[in-house]
CSV table of C-alpha atoms in Angstrom, one decimal:
chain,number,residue,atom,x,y,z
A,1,UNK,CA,78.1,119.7,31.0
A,2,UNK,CA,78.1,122.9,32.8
A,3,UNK,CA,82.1,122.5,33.7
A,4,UNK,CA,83.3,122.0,30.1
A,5,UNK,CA,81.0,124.8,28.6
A,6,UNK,CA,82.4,127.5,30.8
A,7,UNK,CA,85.7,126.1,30.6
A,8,UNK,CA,85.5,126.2,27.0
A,9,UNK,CA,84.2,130.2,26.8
A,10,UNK,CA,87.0,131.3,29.3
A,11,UNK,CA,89.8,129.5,26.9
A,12,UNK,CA,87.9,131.3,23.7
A,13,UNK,CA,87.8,134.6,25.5
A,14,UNK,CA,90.9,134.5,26.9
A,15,UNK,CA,93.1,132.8,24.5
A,16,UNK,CA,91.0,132.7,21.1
A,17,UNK,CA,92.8,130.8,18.3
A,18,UNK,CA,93.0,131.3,13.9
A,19,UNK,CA,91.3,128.2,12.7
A,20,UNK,CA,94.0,127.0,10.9
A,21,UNK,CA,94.2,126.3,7.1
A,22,UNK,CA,94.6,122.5,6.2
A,23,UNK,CA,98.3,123.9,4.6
A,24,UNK,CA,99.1,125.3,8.4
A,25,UNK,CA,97.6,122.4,10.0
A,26,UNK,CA,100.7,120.6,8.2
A,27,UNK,CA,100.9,116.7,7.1
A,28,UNK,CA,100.5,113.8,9.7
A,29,UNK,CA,103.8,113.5,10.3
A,30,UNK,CA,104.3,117.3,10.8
A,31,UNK,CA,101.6,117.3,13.2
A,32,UNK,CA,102.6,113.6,15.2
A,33,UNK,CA,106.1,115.2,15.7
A,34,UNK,CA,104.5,119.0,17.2
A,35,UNK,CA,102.9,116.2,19.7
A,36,UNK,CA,106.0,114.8,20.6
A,37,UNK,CA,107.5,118.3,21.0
A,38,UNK,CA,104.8,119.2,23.4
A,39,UNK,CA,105.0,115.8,25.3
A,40,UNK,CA,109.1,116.1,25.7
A,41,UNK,CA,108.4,119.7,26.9
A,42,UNK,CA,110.4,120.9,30.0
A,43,UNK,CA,107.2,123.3,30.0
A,44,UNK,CA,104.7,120.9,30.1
A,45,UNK,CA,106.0,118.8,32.5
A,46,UNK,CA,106.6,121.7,35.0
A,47,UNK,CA,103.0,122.7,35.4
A,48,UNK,CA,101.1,119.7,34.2
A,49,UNK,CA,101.4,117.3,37.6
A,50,UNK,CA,99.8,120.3,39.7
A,51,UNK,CA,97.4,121.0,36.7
A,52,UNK,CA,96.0,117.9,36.4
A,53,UNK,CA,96.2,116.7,39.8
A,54,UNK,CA,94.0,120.1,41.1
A,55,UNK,CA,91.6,119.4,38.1
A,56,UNK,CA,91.2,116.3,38.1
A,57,UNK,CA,90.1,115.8,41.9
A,58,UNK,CA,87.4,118.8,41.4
A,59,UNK,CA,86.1,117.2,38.8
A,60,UNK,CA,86.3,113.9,40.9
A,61,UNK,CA,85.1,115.4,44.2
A,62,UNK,CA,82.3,117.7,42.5
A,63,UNK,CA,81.1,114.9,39.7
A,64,UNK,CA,80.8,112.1,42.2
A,65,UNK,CA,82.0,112.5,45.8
A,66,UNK,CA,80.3,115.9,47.1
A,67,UNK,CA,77.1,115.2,47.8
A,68,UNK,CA,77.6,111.5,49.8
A,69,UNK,CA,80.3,113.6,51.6
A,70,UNK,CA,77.7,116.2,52.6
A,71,UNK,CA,75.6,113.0,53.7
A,72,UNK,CA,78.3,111.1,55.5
A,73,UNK,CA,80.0,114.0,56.6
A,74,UNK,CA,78.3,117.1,57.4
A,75,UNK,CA,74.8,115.2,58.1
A,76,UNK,CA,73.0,117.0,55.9
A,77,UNK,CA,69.4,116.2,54.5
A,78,UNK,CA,69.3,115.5,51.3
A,79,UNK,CA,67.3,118.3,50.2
A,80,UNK,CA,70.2,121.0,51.8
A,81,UNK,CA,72.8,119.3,50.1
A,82,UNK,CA,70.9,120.0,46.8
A,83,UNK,CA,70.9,123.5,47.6
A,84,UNK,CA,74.8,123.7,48.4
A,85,UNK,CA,75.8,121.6,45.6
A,86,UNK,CA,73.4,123.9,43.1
A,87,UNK,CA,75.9,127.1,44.9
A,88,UNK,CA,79.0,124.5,43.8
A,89,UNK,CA,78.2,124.8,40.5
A,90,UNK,CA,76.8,128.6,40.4
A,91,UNK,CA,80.5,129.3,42.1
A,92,UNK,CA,82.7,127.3,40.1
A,93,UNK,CA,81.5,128.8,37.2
A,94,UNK,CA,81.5,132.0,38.1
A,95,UNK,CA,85.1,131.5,38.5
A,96,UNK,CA,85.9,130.3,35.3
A,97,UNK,CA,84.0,132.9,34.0
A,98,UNK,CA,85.7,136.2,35.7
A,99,UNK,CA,88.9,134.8,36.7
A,100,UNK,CA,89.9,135.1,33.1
A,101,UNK,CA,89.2,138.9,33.3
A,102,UNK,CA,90.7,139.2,36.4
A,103,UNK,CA,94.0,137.6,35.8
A,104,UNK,CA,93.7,139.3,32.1
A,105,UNK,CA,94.0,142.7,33.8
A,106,UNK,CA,96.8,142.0,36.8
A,107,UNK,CA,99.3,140.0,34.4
A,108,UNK,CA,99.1,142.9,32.1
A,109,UNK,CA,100.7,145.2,34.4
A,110,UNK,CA,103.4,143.1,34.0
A,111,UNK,CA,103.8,142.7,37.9
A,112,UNK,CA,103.2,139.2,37.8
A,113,UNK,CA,103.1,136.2,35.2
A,114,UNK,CA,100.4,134.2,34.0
A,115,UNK,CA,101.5,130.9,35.2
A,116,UNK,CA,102.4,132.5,38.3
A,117,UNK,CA,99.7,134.0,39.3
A,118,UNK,CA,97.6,130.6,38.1
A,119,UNK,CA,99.8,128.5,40.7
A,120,UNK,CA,99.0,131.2,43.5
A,121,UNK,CA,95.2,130.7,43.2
A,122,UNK,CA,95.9,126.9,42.9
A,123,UNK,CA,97.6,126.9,46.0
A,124,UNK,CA,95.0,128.7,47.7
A,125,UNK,CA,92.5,126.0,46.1
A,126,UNK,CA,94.9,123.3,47.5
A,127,UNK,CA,94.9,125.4,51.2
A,128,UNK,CA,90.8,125.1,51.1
A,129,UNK,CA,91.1,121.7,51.0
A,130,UNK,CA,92.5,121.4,54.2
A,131,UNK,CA,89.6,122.0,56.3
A,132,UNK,CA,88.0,119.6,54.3
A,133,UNK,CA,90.0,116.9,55.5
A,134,UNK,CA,90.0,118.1,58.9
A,135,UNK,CA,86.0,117.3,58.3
A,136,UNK,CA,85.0,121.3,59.8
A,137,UNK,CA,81.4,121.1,59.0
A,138,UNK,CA,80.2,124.1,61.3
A,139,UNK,CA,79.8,125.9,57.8
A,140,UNK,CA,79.7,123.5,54.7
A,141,UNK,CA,78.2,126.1,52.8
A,142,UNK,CA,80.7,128.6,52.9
A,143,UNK,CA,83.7,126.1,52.9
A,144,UNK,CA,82.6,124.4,49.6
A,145,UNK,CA,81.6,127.3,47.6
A,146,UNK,CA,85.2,128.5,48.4
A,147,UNK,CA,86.9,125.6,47.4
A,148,UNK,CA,84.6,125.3,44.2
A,149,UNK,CA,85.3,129.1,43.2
A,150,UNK,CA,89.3,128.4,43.7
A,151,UNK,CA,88.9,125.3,42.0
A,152,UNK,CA,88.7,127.0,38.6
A,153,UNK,CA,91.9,128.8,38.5
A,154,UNK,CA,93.1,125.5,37.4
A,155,UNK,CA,91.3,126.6,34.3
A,156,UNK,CA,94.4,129.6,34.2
A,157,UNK,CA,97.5,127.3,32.9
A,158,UNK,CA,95.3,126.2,30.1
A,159,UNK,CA,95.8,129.8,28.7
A,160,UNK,CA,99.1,130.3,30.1
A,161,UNK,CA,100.7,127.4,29.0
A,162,UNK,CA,100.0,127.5,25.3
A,163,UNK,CA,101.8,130.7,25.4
A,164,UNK,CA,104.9,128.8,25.6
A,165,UNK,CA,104.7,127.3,22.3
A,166,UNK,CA,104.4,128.2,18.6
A,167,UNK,CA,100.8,129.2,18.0
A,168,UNK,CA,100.0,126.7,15.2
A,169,UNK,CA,100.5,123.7,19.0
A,170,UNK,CA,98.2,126.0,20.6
A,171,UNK,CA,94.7,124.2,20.6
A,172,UNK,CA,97.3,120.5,21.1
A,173,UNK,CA,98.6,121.7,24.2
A,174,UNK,CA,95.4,122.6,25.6
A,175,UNK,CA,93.9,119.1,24.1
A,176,UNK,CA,96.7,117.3,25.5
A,177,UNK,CA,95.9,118.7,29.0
A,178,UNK,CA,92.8,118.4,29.0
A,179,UNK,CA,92.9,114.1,28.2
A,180,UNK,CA,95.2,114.1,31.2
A,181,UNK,CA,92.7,116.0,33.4
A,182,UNK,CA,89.8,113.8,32.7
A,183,UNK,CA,91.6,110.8,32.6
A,184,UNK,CA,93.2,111.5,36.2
A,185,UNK,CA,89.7,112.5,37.0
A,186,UNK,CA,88.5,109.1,36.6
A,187,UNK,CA,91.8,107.6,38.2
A,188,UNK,CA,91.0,109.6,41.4
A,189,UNK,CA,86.9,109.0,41.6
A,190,UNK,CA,87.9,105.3,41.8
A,191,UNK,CA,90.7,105.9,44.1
A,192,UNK,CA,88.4,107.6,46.0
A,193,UNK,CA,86.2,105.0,46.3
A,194,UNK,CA,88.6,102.4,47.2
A,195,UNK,CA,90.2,104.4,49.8
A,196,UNK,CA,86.6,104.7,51.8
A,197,UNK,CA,86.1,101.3,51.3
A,198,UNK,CA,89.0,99.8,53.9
A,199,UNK,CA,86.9,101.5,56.6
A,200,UNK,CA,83.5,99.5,57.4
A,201,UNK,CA,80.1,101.3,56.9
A,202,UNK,CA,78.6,102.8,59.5
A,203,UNK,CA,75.7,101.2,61.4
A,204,UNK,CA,73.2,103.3,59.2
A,205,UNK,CA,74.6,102.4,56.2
A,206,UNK,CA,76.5,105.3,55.5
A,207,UNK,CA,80.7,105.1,54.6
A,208,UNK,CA,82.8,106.2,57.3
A,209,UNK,CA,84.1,109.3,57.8
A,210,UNK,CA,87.1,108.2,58.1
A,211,UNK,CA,87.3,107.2,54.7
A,212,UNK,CA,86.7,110.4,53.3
A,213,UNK,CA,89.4,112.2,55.2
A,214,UNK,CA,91.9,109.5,54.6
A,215,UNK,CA,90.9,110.0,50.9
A,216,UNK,CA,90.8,113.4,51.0
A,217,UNK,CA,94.1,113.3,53.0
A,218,UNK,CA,95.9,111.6,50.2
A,219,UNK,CA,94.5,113.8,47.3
A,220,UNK,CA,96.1,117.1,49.7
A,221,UNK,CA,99.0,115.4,49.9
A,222,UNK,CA,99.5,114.6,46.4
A,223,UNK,CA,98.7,118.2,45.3
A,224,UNK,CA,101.3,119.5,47.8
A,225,UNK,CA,103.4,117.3,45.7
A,226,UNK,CA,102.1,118.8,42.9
A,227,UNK,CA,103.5,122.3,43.8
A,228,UNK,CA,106.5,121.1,44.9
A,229,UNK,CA,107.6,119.6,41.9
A,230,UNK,CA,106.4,123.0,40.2
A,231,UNK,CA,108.6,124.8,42.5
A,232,UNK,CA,111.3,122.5,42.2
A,233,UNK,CA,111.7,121.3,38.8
A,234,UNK,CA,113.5,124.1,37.6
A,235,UNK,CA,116.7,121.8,39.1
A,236,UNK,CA,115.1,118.5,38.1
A,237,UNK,CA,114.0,118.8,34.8
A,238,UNK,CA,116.3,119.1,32.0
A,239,UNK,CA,117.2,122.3,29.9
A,240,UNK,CA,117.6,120.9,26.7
A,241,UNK,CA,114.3,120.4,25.1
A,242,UNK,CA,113.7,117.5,22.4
């Protein structure tokens, strides 16, 4: 849909790729062992739990669990939380769309990195989430087109990333990522939905919001884990790379 489109023009703007030759492409077993490379990666496995974990649960929270959240939540009519998920969608893409620019320009001053400044806007995704599950609905507009424009510098480490590794793994990396994202995002929609579920519905039928910021809670949580294992795994991981 709308996500994977302009996901797919910021990676071809900022990171276009040589369609490789079926003699670069290499044999099978040339090509099964540049997937294991990338899989025993100290790089990969740096970035890829915050990646995939910040991803996953916008795709999760914005394919499914947004608007019964504006229902249960915020109390919003139905027709109003059309309108604020329709600015979800105009603000997530316009982030995928200029952030690319943006980080183009600042990481070319050589002041900061591109994985580096991809993690800073991913934590300030991470820090909109908080009043979120704190369930501050005074302004639901505002608060959610935030968190939907931050949500696409998760987008970022699909271009930084790839820089890592000979060109030729370039477009495996990114495919790589991208099968974790979407398979954690169906992981978390059900989690989701299992979470809300221990709390009993309320007496208008609604789920309890309760559920939602225990849910919520736990998906915080585990991208705070995220970045810590980011920041930290320069002592976990291992140097050596298989």
């Amino acid at each position: 849909g709308i996500v994977t489109l302009a996901a797919a023009t910021f990676l071809f703007t900022v990171h276009p790729e040589k369609p490789q030759t079926l003699q670069e492409s290499g044999t099978l077993r040339e090509q099964l062992e540049g997937l294991r490379s990338i899989f025993l990666s100290r790089a990969l496995w740096k970035i890829a739990p915050f990646t995939v974990l910040t991803q996953a649960t916008q795709l999760a929270v914005l394919g499914l669990w947004a608007k019964p959240w504006l229902r249960d939540v915020a109390g919003l009519e139905p027709e109003v939380a059309a309108n604020i998920l329709f600015w979800m969608m105009v603000s997530m893409t316009t982030g995928f769309l200029t952030l690319g620019v943006v980080a183009e320009r600042i990481t070319s001053t050589g002041w900061v990195s591109p994985m580096t400044l991809g993690v800073g806007l991913m934590t300030v995704f991470v820090a909109v989430q908080l009043p979120i599950v704190l369930e501050w609905t005074a302004m639901p507009l505002l608060l959610l087109v935030l968190y939907s424009f931050f949500s696409s510098s998760g987008i970022l480490p699909f271009s930084a990333l790839p820089q890592q590794f000979p060109k030729h793994l370039a477009g495996r990396v990114i495919t790589l990522l991208n099968v974790m994202v979407f398979s954690g995002a169906f992981a978390i929609q059900w989690g989701i939905g299992m979470i809300i579920d221990l709390w009993p519905t309320t007496t208008s039928g609604n789920y309890s919001p309760l559920g939602y910021q225990a849910a919520f809670g736990v998906l915080l949580l585990l991208q705070g884990l995220g970045l810590a294992w980011y920041l930290l795994s320069a002592r976990i991981l291992p140097q050596n790379e298989s």
